[in-house]
């Protein structure tokens, strides 16, 4: 077993007294999410806990990081002066592997291409007491679910899909690297005390309907920002009909509604999963404490008293769904897809079908998809489009290889990729498709923003369950509804698929000869972390300097006024840029390359207001402003910074001279990342004031020396014609976060505090 049971035993023993104290404090029973939160609070008695308003301080039990975000997190951790990570921490190499030809060649190429980065991560892990999962071991969230996720525990992870572990009853939250550094440095970690959204599940999953369809429906109900600063908690009789890995699919993709995390209560399906993944002792322990690992009985009796919002889904009536393109909340049942595709003129025939990813690569997922694959192959059908499979971990790969699911995919023409993120994060070399060509693809992944998978803005990406995607792959068209339609087999007969079935867990147990885990050194004293001078991939960091709160915030230029969706992919694209994740200056060359400027022009380009030149790239303009000592701001729309946890989307602007980001509303992780890096996140009191900002304006932020929690910040906008308008905005900085802002960044503040006197 990869986790130490002793701390879990101690935690479970504190549950009852802690929960009793919290019931007393709130004067009512507790939901399950609240139970886990209160057992991890730094000061249950002292904290003022107002949902969606106050910040609370926690001691999480564990940290997980993936290679693309761990580089920056570890570069920051190295500046903290600690010898070892204060809590159990792991690093997972999954994002940097390119999908080109197939698992073994792609892995070999990646080891060559990324050797320097992997060596850095490996030696850092060794030195600082961090567990290291080498390339090919699997995708962070699958590996965590199989080894570290633990009911009733709390984890933070430098990836927005960390909530995957909520499928095993854990409060698991996605954060930027600087937050991970707090926890690894033994400090408390703070989070806005979340609102609670309850989903009451009734009925039973059956037939074609899968866990994926539950979360696609949730995304439709809540939309991409409906979960912001809230935990989504599932309860009700329907919960029992969803396997543990199915629950993880649902909590994983809760990131797509902006939720802080999502969680299911502990149950027998979780117990079975723990036992199947060699954690029987943990299952026994959790079984004994089961009452602490679910909501109090009163919650289900009258949920409206406990949740800010309650929604119902009857699983027996839920149809399989498909969402997209371009946003995960554009949902419809499969029965309406054909008409929708036609109406909107999206290409009906798709060019690739992809299954797997951290969201949907469990044994059950692949077994159900393989059942469909076998039905088609038996009738002589082959996939009509490219069909790519990414297993979530080495353990899954070896097990489905042994049990025949892989062979079923290969027989229908599937290509098995490495156990890694691959096409899901844009690491997909697609020789078949020139950028700019309009086409559709369908995946079982979780994100489908423009350019996400193959860098092509003209690719329409749809998302559905792996079994549905597999069935569609035989048809090659989005107009096929496998629940009602038939396909023609080569012998002229018609083929109608039976609803998919598949084992939840392998009858003969999981198999894994080489998990890919490397334990850290007992003592890191002799381990040297090196970065080659002149490296293009890695560079040591310098903490950001403090700014002058009057002078540096006056007469700012507007670099970009982002129009519509501005996700972290728009701010700092992944794909080809992932290779510079450890080199702040180099990766800053991708800043805002996907952003649509409200002032017109091609995406990623704007006007240099100092030279008057138009059509320059945003990084070039920002560098020129910085060189001439001009600070700048970003103006943004709703849910600005939606999507991933990458703190590069905050560090790059900070590095190139951004002082504030002024928006209609923020996504949670990105707002925190901006605070951590010393960029002021401001929300307009009146969203319509967004329209007042013009391209040639000068923007001044008033009263910053006196900035304090809850105090408004006045924004004065001077137009080119000499007129001035003032708009009001608010920030959500706490007193501690104001200290970060004053110091230049959270890390600069930490170093000031710990500087030898
Ligand atoms: C993603 O799914 O967008 C990523 C890539 O996993 C990111 C993290 C990153 O940008 O490295 C996330 O979800 O946080
Ligand atoms: Fe990797 Fe995609 Fe999962 Fe992000 S969402 S961790 S890129 S598989």
XYZ file of C-alpha atoms and ligand atoms in Angstrom:
779
model
C 0.000 0.000 0.000
C 1.362 3.420 -0.977
C -0.170 5.311 1.934
C 0.678 5.253 5.594
C -2.412 4.158 7.539
C -1.388 5.672 10.851
C -2.271 9.310 10.035
C -5.581 8.135 8.559
C -6.357 6.217 11.752
C -5.570 9.336 13.795
C -7.710 11.488 11.516
C -10.683 9.116 11.780
C -10.385 9.186 15.546
C -10.706 12.971 15.574
C -13.760 12.896 13.300
C -16.488 12.375 15.880
C -15.381 15.043 18.385
C -14.660 17.494 15.572
C -18.002 16.878 13.911
C -19.765 17.303 17.257
C -18.014 20.648 17.770
C -18.986 21.759 14.277
C -22.623 20.730 14.769
C -22.601 22.875 17.874
C -21.028 25.803 16.057
C -23.475 25.679 13.129
C -26.436 24.614 15.281
C -27.389 21.837 12.843
C -26.361 18.546 11.298
C -23.531 18.384 8.721
C -23.277 17.428 5.075
C -20.446 15.089 4.108
C -18.331 17.815 2.487
C -18.637 19.914 5.641
C -17.483 16.958 7.741
C -14.290 16.570 5.754
C -13.655 20.303 5.717
C -14.069 20.794 9.469
C -11.690 17.953 10.320
C -9.003 19.785 8.361
C -9.600 23.332 9.564
C -6.645 24.984 11.262
C -8.953 26.579 13.840
C -12.520 25.330 13.951
C -13.498 27.419 16.956
C -11.832 30.626 15.841
C -12.681 30.728 12.128
C -15.567 32.825 10.964
C -17.129 30.546 8.346
C -19.407 32.352 5.911
C -20.134 30.447 2.722
C -18.770 32.040 -0.411
C -17.359 34.960 1.608
C -14.688 34.260 4.222
C -11.364 32.527 3.705
C -10.692 29.511 5.898
C -7.317 27.963 6.695
C -6.727 24.220 6.362
C -4.112 21.548 6.870
C -4.512 19.225 3.858
C -3.140 15.673 4.166
C -1.424 15.388 0.813
C -0.205 17.158 -2.345
C -0.140 15.780 -5.911
C 1.500 17.490 -8.875
C 1.793 16.679 -12.557
C 4.903 17.348 -14.625
C 3.621 20.412 -16.495
C 2.755 22.290 -13.297
C 5.232 20.648 -10.905
C 8.176 22.354 -12.586
C 7.032 25.831 -11.588
C 5.789 24.606 -8.203
C 9.137 23.028 -7.386
C 11.095 26.032 -8.652
C 9.090 28.074 -6.138
C 9.430 25.465 -3.387
C 13.217 25.594 -3.788
C 13.086 29.251 -2.742
C 11.423 28.367 0.574
C 14.481 26.967 2.254
C 12.873 23.690 3.395
C 14.656 20.378 3.316
C 11.642 18.147 2.778
C 8.009 18.490 1.819
C 5.997 18.741 5.029
C 3.183 16.412 3.875
C 3.190 13.319 1.632
C 3.621 14.607 -1.923
C 3.898 12.983 -5.346
C 4.928 14.074 -8.842
C 3.411 12.396 -11.924
C 4.920 12.581 -15.419
C 1.955 12.513 -17.767
C 1.439 15.780 -19.645
C 4.644 16.008 -21.651
C 4.305 12.803 -23.668
C 3.429 13.482 -27.275
C 0.900 11.267 -29.088
C 2.208 10.595 -32.551
C 2.415 6.957 -33.555
C 1.598 4.783 -30.567
C 2.507 4.001 -26.977
C 6.009 2.616 -27.173
C 7.544 4.947 -29.788
C 5.832 7.991 -28.308
C 7.163 7.179 -24.869
C 10.704 6.677 -26.185
C 10.593 9.994 -28.045
C 9.257 11.761 -25.016
C 12.043 10.426 -22.816
C 14.520 11.923 -25.267
C 12.727 15.193 -25.788
C 12.030 15.845 -22.132
C 15.025 14.219 -20.517
C 16.242 17.422 -18.890
C 12.845 18.156 -17.350
C 12.310 14.602 -16.151
C 15.774 14.636 -14.557
C 14.949 17.881 -12.807
C 11.655 16.520 -11.485
C 13.260 13.220 -10.490
C 16.154 14.788 -8.573
C 13.926 17.404 -6.950
C 11.565 14.641 -5.838
C 14.424 12.588 -4.502
C 15.871 15.537 -2.631
C 12.691 16.882 -1.084
C 11.075 13.595 -0.038
C 8.550 13.444 -2.876
C 7.285 10.239 -4.539
C 8.051 10.207 -8.271
C 5.923 8.472 -10.913
C 7.922 8.246 -14.095
C 6.687 8.889 -17.631
C 4.403 6.077 -18.774
C 3.204 5.273 -15.228
C -0.114 6.948 -15.884
C -2.203 10.087 -15.660
C -2.018 11.800 -12.279
C -5.699 11.426 -11.337
C -5.927 7.737 -12.204
C -2.706 6.963 -10.356
C -3.915 8.956 -7.351
C -7.296 7.164 -7.368
C -5.570 3.792 -7.528
C -3.029 4.520 -4.823
C -3.568 7.587 -2.663
C -7.191 8.730 -2.656
C -8.650 8.169 0.774
C -12.196 8.723 2.098
C -12.485 11.587 4.561
C -9.014 12.960 3.726
C -8.087 16.228 2.049
C -5.678 16.740 -0.820
C -4.670 19.589 -3.054
C -3.245 19.024 -6.501
C -1.705 21.280 -9.117
C -4.247 20.328 -11.732
C -7.865 21.333 -12.049
C -9.092 17.727 -12.301
C -7.723 16.828 -8.868
C -11.379 16.487 -7.686
C -11.307 13.073 -9.407
C -10.478 11.689 -5.932
C -13.912 12.891 -4.759
C -15.088 9.613 -6.314
C -13.388 7.963 -3.366
C -14.879 10.347 -0.812
C -11.929 12.734 -0.582
C -12.038 16.533 -0.600
C -9.546 17.011 -3.428
C -9.022 20.503 -4.776
C -7.178 21.834 -7.813
C -4.772 24.703 -7.120
C -1.871 26.625 -8.624
C 1.697 25.653 -7.796
C 2.150 28.436 -5.240
C -0.681 26.953 -3.175
C 1.015 23.567 -3.252
C 4.154 25.288 -2.002
C 2.238 26.579 1.060
C 1.282 23.056 2.045
C 4.654 21.538 1.223
C 6.254 24.268 3.329
C 4.135 23.207 6.318
C 1.961 26.298 6.348
C -1.795 26.444 6.385
C -3.528 26.669 3.048
C -6.464 28.983 2.566
C -9.632 28.638 0.549
C -12.861 30.573 0.385
C -15.311 28.715 2.666
C -17.366 27.082 -0.064
C -21.041 27.251 -0.830
C -22.699 23.841 -1.158
C -24.656 22.586 -4.132
C -26.525 19.339 -3.516
C -27.385 16.862 -6.270
C -30.051 14.410 -5.212
C -29.736 11.303 -7.362
C -32.674 8.953 -7.632
C -33.290 5.935 -9.880
C -30.546 3.745 -11.315
C -27.988 3.883 -14.107
C -28.661 1.263 -16.725
C -28.233 0.408 -20.388
C -26.403 3.038 -22.404
C -26.509 5.630 -19.642
C -23.254 5.979 -17.734
C -21.619 8.117 -15.078
C -20.384 10.426 -17.841
C -23.977 11.308 -18.666
C -24.595 12.372 -15.087
C -21.832 14.968 -15.205
C -22.748 16.102 -18.715
C -26.256 16.738 -17.393
C -24.816 18.530 -14.342
C -22.756 20.727 -16.695
C -25.904 21.594 -18.612
C -27.726 22.499 -15.399
C -24.950 24.498 -13.738
C -23.102 25.845 -16.820
C -19.355 26.460 -16.825
C -19.501 28.961 -13.993
C -22.390 27.656 -11.914
C -20.123 25.806 -9.488
C -17.708 28.673 -8.779
C -16.700 28.747 -5.101
C -19.015 25.823 -4.360
C -18.607 22.151 -3.546
C -20.965 19.849 -5.393
C -22.112 17.060 -3.073
C -24.015 14.044 -4.378
C -26.479 12.134 -2.237
C -29.646 10.078 -2.453
C -30.520 6.513 -3.403
C -29.131 6.785 -6.951
C -25.570 7.114 -5.640
C -25.401 3.376 -4.924
C -25.910 2.513 -8.608
C -22.675 4.259 -9.624
C -19.320 2.464 -9.298
C -16.427 4.131 -7.507
C -14.629 4.903 -10.763
C -17.903 6.189 -12.221
C -18.179 8.525 -9.267
C -14.632 9.672 -10.017
C -15.645 10.485 -13.610
C -18.374 12.706 -12.215
C -16.203 14.489 -9.663
C -13.330 14.833 -12.138
C -15.443 16.730 -14.598
C -16.942 18.902 -11.885
C -13.953 21.100 -12.801
C -15.905 21.978 -15.937
C -18.600 23.747 -13.920
C -15.951 25.651 -11.990
C -16.681 23.797 -8.726
C -14.131 23.984 -5.919
C -14.522 20.214 -5.801
C -17.200 17.519 -5.951
C -17.695 14.644 -3.562
C -19.582 11.394 -2.985
C -20.140 9.831 0.444
C -18.277 6.631 1.336
C -20.157 3.463 0.353
C -19.737 -0.209 -0.472
C -18.688 0.545 -4.080
C -15.756 2.560 -2.716
C -14.937 -0.164 -0.227
C -14.867 -2.692 -3.083
C -12.572 -0.441 -5.129
C -10.165 0.005 -2.220
C -10.013 -3.780 -1.780
C -9.442 -4.338 -5.515
C -6.577 -1.848 -5.492
C -4.694 -3.544 -2.642
C -5.985 -1.292 0.140
C -8.103 -3.747 2.159
C -6.813 -2.427 5.488
C -7.874 1.088 4.565
C -11.273 -0.264 3.487
C -11.661 -2.034 6.857
C -10.773 1.162 8.673
C -13.149 3.273 6.578
C -15.928 0.687 6.994
C -15.557 1.023 10.765
C -15.876 4.814 10.533
C -18.556 4.811 7.828
C -20.910 7.065 9.800
C -18.281 9.839 9.804
C -17.732 9.407 6.080
C -21.187 10.420 4.937
C -23.674 13.197 5.629
C -25.737 13.182 8.811
C -29.161 11.553 8.252
C -31.017 14.879 8.583
C -29.433 16.146 5.378
C -31.270 13.775 3.086
C -34.539 14.381 4.912
C -34.554 18.095 4.194
C -31.670 18.976 1.866
C -32.822 22.549 1.213
C -31.878 23.401 4.790
C -28.270 22.415 4.167
C -27.414 23.309 0.586
C -27.448 26.668 -1.148
C -28.986 24.967 -4.158
C -30.501 21.510 -4.592
C -30.956 19.761 -7.937
C -32.507 16.408 -8.766
C -31.492 13.893 -11.404
C -33.470 10.705 -11.946
C -30.842 8.309 -13.266
C -33.481 5.928 -14.607
C -34.727 8.643 -16.943
C -31.334 10.067 -17.917
C -30.470 9.646 -21.605
C -26.869 9.444 -22.842
C -25.665 12.961 -23.640
C -23.165 14.584 -25.978
C -21.780 18.056 -25.290
C -19.947 20.571 -27.446
C -18.462 21.927 -29.524
C -16.119 24.449 -27.864
C -17.698 24.373 -24.396
C -18.597 21.497 -22.068
C -21.978 22.901 -21.059
C -23.562 22.839 -24.504
C -25.442 19.602 -23.873
C -28.193 17.610 -25.472
C -29.312 13.989 -25.337
C -27.940 11.808 -28.133
C -31.422 11.673 -29.659
C -31.179 15.386 -30.452
C -27.567 15.472 -31.642
C -28.229 14.822 -35.330
C -30.723 17.673 -35.565
C -28.414 20.021 -33.650
C -25.467 19.218 -35.906
C -27.539 19.909 -38.989
C -29.021 23.118 -37.650
C -25.644 24.554 -36.735
C -23.738 23.371 -39.780
C -21.116 21.486 -37.757
C -19.339 18.812 -39.805
C -21.411 15.658 -39.242
C -18.721 13.173 -40.233
C -15.952 13.256 -37.659
C -12.288 12.645 -38.308
C -11.296 11.018 -35.025
C -12.870 9.307 -32.035
C -10.783 9.256 -28.858
C -11.432 7.423 -25.613
C -9.606 7.334 -22.282
C -8.024 10.298 -20.437
C -8.018 10.910 -16.692
C -11.800 11.213 -16.780
C -12.796 7.980 -18.407
C -10.222 5.220 -18.479
C -11.308 2.929 -15.690
C -11.610 -0.819 -16.034
C -15.377 -0.426 -16.223
C -15.198 2.299 -18.905
C -12.875 0.308 -21.120
C -14.839 -2.911 -20.572
C -18.125 -1.300 -21.593
C -16.474 0.308 -24.621
C -14.836 -3.030 -25.531
C -18.227 -4.723 -25.389
C -19.389 -2.351 -28.117
C -16.117 -2.830 -30.035
C -16.586 -6.624 -30.041
C -20.166 -6.360 -31.251
C -19.086 -4.263 -34.225
C -16.053 -6.387 -35.084
C -18.111 -9.570 -34.949
C -20.165 -8.206 -37.805
C -17.069 -7.218 -39.746
C -17.322 -3.487 -39.037
C -14.249 -1.291 -38.610
C -13.879 2.175 -37.159
C -14.698 4.721 -39.872
C -12.501 7.422 -38.340
C -9.210 7.327 -36.491
C -9.838 5.637 -33.128
C -7.374 6.411 -30.341
C -7.287 4.947 -26.838
C -5.380 6.421 -23.895
C -5.310 4.173 -20.824
C -5.176 6.071 -17.541
C -2.406 4.086 -15.892
C 0.030 1.239 -16.372
C -2.133 -0.865 -14.076
C -5.192 -0.307 -16.274
C -3.139 -0.901 -19.419
C -1.672 -4.206 -18.243
C -5.018 -5.397 -16.928
C -7.039 -4.601 -20.061
C -4.270 -6.095 -22.157
C -4.528 -9.331 -20.177
C -8.332 -9.348 -20.214
C -8.761 -8.696 -23.928
C -10.304 -5.207 -24.050
C -7.207 -3.813 -25.784
C -7.375 -6.513 -28.418
C -11.024 -5.590 -29.037
C -10.056 -1.963 -29.680
C -7.183 -2.971 -31.923
C -9.389 -5.272 -33.911
C -11.765 -2.467 -34.810
C -8.780 -0.404 -35.966
C -7.903 1.383 -32.722
C -4.465 2.728 -31.886
C -3.349 2.505 -28.268
C -1.437 5.535 -27.043
C 0.837 5.909 -24.005
C -0.640 6.051 -20.495
C -0.627 9.831 -20.529
C -2.652 12.946 -21.326
C -1.704 12.950 -25.020
C -4.387 14.462 -27.274
C -6.353 15.655 -24.259
C -3.763 18.366 -23.650
C -2.950 19.123 -27.248
C 0.049 16.782 -27.411
C -1.409 15.292 -30.557
C 0.556 15.370 -33.792
C -2.152 15.007 -36.408
C -0.666 14.483 -39.835
C -4.195 13.987 -41.231
C -5.480 17.465 -40.516
C -4.075 20.804 -41.603
C -4.724 23.589 -39.121
C -7.587 25.714 -40.379
C -9.528 22.772 -41.798
C -13.034 22.569 -40.426
C -13.705 19.143 -38.934
C -15.330 17.408 -35.986
C -13.919 14.980 -33.439
C -15.570 13.170 -30.548
C -13.845 12.244 -27.297
C -14.577 10.888 -23.842
C -12.357 13.610 -22.344
C -13.530 16.535 -20.228
C -12.472 19.729 -22.021
C -13.279 20.887 -25.508
C -12.244 24.524 -25.781
C -11.170 25.638 -29.236
C -7.679 24.439 -30.224
C -7.489 22.249 -27.126
C -6.784 18.855 -28.672
C -5.011 19.497 -31.954
C -4.304 23.232 -31.970
C -6.773 23.728 -34.833
C -9.349 26.451 -34.128
C -11.638 24.879 -36.731
C -11.918 21.541 -34.958
C -15.327 21.052 -33.347
C -14.778 18.773 -30.332
C -17.750 16.889 -28.893
C -17.696 14.854 -25.679
C -19.592 11.715 -24.673
C -19.092 8.480 -22.743
C -16.415 6.037 -23.984
C -19.039 3.459 -24.954
C -20.988 6.004 -26.968
C -17.823 7.313 -28.639
C -16.847 3.741 -29.566
C -20.239 3.053 -31.113
C -20.078 6.319 -33.042
C -16.589 5.418 -34.272
C -18.130 2.544 -36.257
C -20.538 4.975 -37.901
C -18.099 7.856 -38.428
C -20.913 10.348 -38.154
C -22.525 12.357 -35.371
C -25.927 11.726 -36.881
C -25.871 8.087 -35.765
C -27.812 7.273 -32.607
C -26.678 3.805 -31.486
C -29.710 3.474 -29.224
C -32.128 3.450 -32.139
C -30.239 3.314 -35.453
C -28.606 0.431 -37.300
C -25.413 0.203 -39.349
C -24.863 -1.874 -42.457
C -22.372 -4.731 -42.091
C -20.155 -5.796 -45.042
C -22.389 -8.844 -45.556
C -25.393 -6.559 -46.054
C -27.101 -7.308 -42.740
C -28.027 -4.521 -40.370
C -26.260 -4.191 -37.077
C -27.992 -2.886 -33.995
C -25.789 -2.564 -30.913
C -26.936 -4.107 -27.651
C -26.570 -1.761 -24.687
C -23.035 -1.908 -23.269
C -22.146 -4.010 -20.252
C -18.807 -4.440 -18.523
C -17.267 -5.496 -15.245
C -16.759 -2.749 -12.722
C -13.587 -4.404 -11.436
C -11.440 -7.165 -12.955
C -12.575 -10.644 -11.901
C -8.965 -11.782 -11.720
C -7.731 -8.686 -9.960
C -5.557 -5.908 -11.329
C -2.122 -6.719 -12.634
C 0.856 -4.378 -12.784
C 4.418 -5.589 -13.182
C 6.078 -2.214 -13.127
C 4.046 0.611 -11.650
C 6.664 3.247 -12.529
C 7.045 4.540 -8.973
C 10.362 5.771 -7.565
C 10.621 6.431 -3.826
C 12.515 9.496 -2.550
C 15.893 9.303 -0.791
C 15.883 8.872 3.009
C 17.876 12.080 3.215
C 18.055 14.592 0.405
C 21.222 16.250 1.715
C 23.529 14.701 -0.888
C 21.171 15.173 -3.831
C 22.008 18.063 -6.091
C 19.347 19.702 -8.266
C 20.888 21.017 -11.442
C 19.701 23.277 -14.212
C 22.065 23.605 -17.147
C 23.063 27.163 -17.816
C 21.423 28.479 -20.985
C 18.727 25.799 -20.776
C 15.632 26.459 -22.909
C 13.446 24.272 -20.736
C 14.223 25.343 -17.187
C 15.362 28.470 -15.392
C 15.720 29.206 -11.683
C 13.181 31.743 -10.476
C 13.666 35.146 -8.931
C 10.887 36.178 -6.531
C 8.902 39.171 -7.874
C 9.826 42.583 -6.430
C 7.487 44.795 -4.442
C 5.807 47.613 -6.395
C 5.143 51.218 -5.526
C 1.409 51.221 -4.789
C 0.892 54.784 -6.027
C 3.273 55.296 -8.896
C 3.153 51.809 -10.406
C -0.634 51.784 -10.595
C -1.175 55.071 -12.343
C -1.761 55.658 -16.041
C -1.791 52.020 -17.026
C -2.259 50.876 -20.610
C -4.787 48.257 -21.638
C -2.884 45.397 -23.220
C -5.965 43.398 -24.113
C -9.685 43.614 -23.561
C -10.635 39.965 -23.821
C -13.975 39.341 -25.435
C -16.059 36.288 -24.583
C -14.448 33.106 -23.334
C -10.948 33.733 -22.050
C -9.833 30.433 -20.517
C -6.364 29.646 -19.256
C -5.841 27.989 -22.659
C -6.445 31.396 -24.262
C -4.041 33.053 -21.807
C -1.296 30.421 -21.835
C -1.830 27.718 -24.417
C -0.682 24.166 -23.640
C 0.218 21.774 -26.514
C 3.483 22.964 -28.103
C 4.106 25.402 -25.252
C 4.149 22.734 -22.562
C 7.844 22.334 -23.176
C 8.552 25.741 -21.652
C 6.617 25.241 -18.426
C 9.839 25.424 -16.378
C 11.111 28.604 -18.043
C 9.044 31.645 -17.180
C 10.608 34.048 -19.660
C 10.351 31.669 -22.614
C 6.786 30.582 -21.945
C 5.761 34.218 -21.614
C 6.009 34.351 -25.408
C 2.646 32.546 -25.553
C 0.824 35.070 -23.382
C -2.734 35.750 -24.620
C -2.042 34.208 -28.021
C -5.555 32.722 -27.997
C -7.344 35.797 -26.654
C -9.876 37.592 -28.819
C -9.350 41.322 -28.470
C -12.571 43.297 -28.171
C -10.826 46.071 -30.121
C -10.611 43.838 -33.207
C -7.804 42.162 -35.076
C -6.592 38.593 -35.184
C -6.588 36.491 -31.971
C -3.474 37.095 -29.896
C -2.713 40.472 -31.514
C -3.337 44.062 -30.644
C -2.056 47.604 -30.976
C 1.132 48.876 -29.407
C -0.127 52.149 -27.963
C 3.346 53.583 -27.550
C 4.341 53.116 -31.192
C 0.885 53.049 -32.795
C 1.755 49.817 -34.598
C -1.154 47.393 -35.013
C -1.185 43.618 -35.416
C 1.667 43.005 -32.974
C 1.548 39.946 -30.733
C 0.550 40.565 -27.127
C 3.828 39.261 -25.668
C 5.796 41.604 -27.952
C 3.652 44.585 -26.976
C 3.919 43.727 -23.268
C 7.686 43.386 -23.489
C 7.909 46.785 -25.146
C 5.719 48.382 -22.423
C 7.800 46.739 -19.748
C 11.041 47.969 -21.272
C 9.707 51.500 -21.229
C 8.474 51.219 -17.654
C 4.751 51.230 -18.432
C 2.495 48.970 -16.410
C -0.606 47.525 -18.049
C -3.929 45.911 -17.254
C -6.183 43.287 -18.779
C -9.916 43.782 -19.067
C -11.922 40.557 -19.173
C -15.385 39.139 -19.569
C -17.325 36.543 -17.496
C -15.619 33.543 -15.838
C -12.204 34.873 -16.823
C -9.469 32.245 -16.396
C -11.849 29.309 -16.632
C -10.324 25.875 -17.088
C -6.985 24.783 -15.811
C -4.912 25.416 -12.730
C -1.794 26.502 -14.623
C -0.297 29.402 -12.718
C 1.651 30.368 -15.829
C -1.540 32.185 -16.849
C -0.921 34.492 -13.875
C 2.901 34.445 -13.747
C 3.411 35.401 -17.371
C 1.341 38.591 -17.127
C 3.082 39.408 -13.815
C 6.494 38.825 -15.375
C 5.696 41.081 -18.347
C 4.347 43.980 -16.293
C 0.644 43.365 -15.689
C -0.621 45.200 -12.610
C -4.306 44.260 -12.502
C -6.900 42.147 -14.234
C -10.322 43.820 -14.317
C -13.221 41.517 -15.194
C -16.935 40.841 -15.020
C -16.235 37.636 -13.046
C -13.363 35.217 -12.289
C -12.914 31.462 -12.205
C -11.736 30.431 -8.709
C -8.289 28.927 -9.270
C -7.185 31.671 -11.610
C -8.276 34.439 -9.262
C -6.195 32.849 -6.499
C -3.243 32.367 -8.825
C -3.289 36.087 -9.660
C -3.301 36.965 -5.954
C -0.411 34.604 -5.288
C 1.703 36.143 -8.021
C 1.033 39.755 -7.048
C -1.418 40.769 -9.790
C -4.503 42.566 -8.466
C -7.734 40.758 -9.452
C -10.605 43.242 -9.618
C -14.251 42.472 -10.324
C -16.389 45.261 -11.743
C -19.309 46.136 -9.476
C -21.401 46.760 -12.581
C -20.501 44.222 -15.290
C -21.773 46.662 -17.940
C -18.833 48.965 -17.102
C -16.773 46.545 -19.194
C -18.078 48.493 -22.180
C -16.526 51.739 -20.947
C -12.941 50.627 -21.579
C -11.564 51.866 -24.911
C -8.387 50.823 -26.647
C -6.427 54.026 -26.087
C -7.501 54.638 -22.460
C -5.207 55.209 -19.511
C -6.343 53.396 -16.391
C -5.464 54.408 -12.827
C -6.257 52.401 -9.721
C -6.986 54.687 -6.809
C -6.321 54.258 -3.107
C -4.109 51.203 -3.239
C -1.809 52.187 -0.370
C -4.907 52.000 1.840
C -6.207 48.761 0.316
C -7.950 46.627 2.924
C -10.272 43.613 2.966
C -13.712 44.418 1.586
C -12.791 47.979 0.567
C -13.768 48.953 -2.990
C -11.108 49.953 -5.515
C -11.936 52.911 -7.693
C -10.832 52.712 -11.305
C -10.358 55.952 -13.132
C -10.464 55.699 -16.918
C -9.010 58.583 -18.917
C -10.101 58.511 -22.534
C -8.022 59.804 -25.414
C -10.398 62.775 -25.846
C -9.476 63.956 -22.350
C -12.726 62.884 -20.643
C -12.555 60.744 -17.550
C -14.947 58.163 -16.117
C -14.756 56.411 -12.802
C -16.010 52.892 -12.251
C -16.003 50.931 -9.031
C -14.678 47.445 -8.497
C -14.076 45.087 -5.623
C -11.374 42.643 -4.702
C -11.566 39.566 -2.473
C -8.111 39.843 -0.886
C -7.860 38.963 2.797
C -5.443 40.761 5.102
C -2.858 38.046 4.467
C -3.334 38.240 0.701
C -2.898 41.999 0.871
C 0.475 41.282 2.464
C 1.347 39.167 -0.584
C 0.283 41.972 -2.891
C 2.360 44.510 -0.984
C 5.414 42.234 -0.983
C 5.189 41.570 -4.742
C 3.905 37.986 -4.504
C 3.046 35.351 -1.896
C 6.496 33.857 -2.232
C 8.209 37.228 -1.795
C 6.149 37.709 1.383
C 7.096 34.261 2.689
C 10.758 34.986 2.079
C 10.535 38.354 3.819
C 9.032 36.649 6.865
C 11.641 33.936 6.974
C 14.654 36.120 6.250
C 17.321 35.732 8.961
C 17.296 38.899 11.119
C -5.799 20.636 -18.291
O -6.540 19.657 -18.302
O -6.074 21.741 -18.794
C -4.458 20.507 -17.585
C -3.409 20.557 -18.616
O -4.392 19.257 -16.956
C -4.327 21.648 -16.586
C -3.024 21.766 -15.931
C -1.954 22.379 -16.776
O -2.199 23.317 -17.504
O -0.817 21.909 -16.671
C -5.404 21.632 -15.498
O -6.457 21.120 -15.730
O -5.181 22.205 -14.426
Fe -4.408 15.198 -18.514
Fe -6.550 15.821 -19.892
Fe -6.786 14.905 -17.484
Fe -5.820 17.372 -17.812
S -7.861 16.660 -18.319
S -5.000 15.776 -16.432
S -4.699 17.061 -19.701
S -5.953 13.777 -19.220
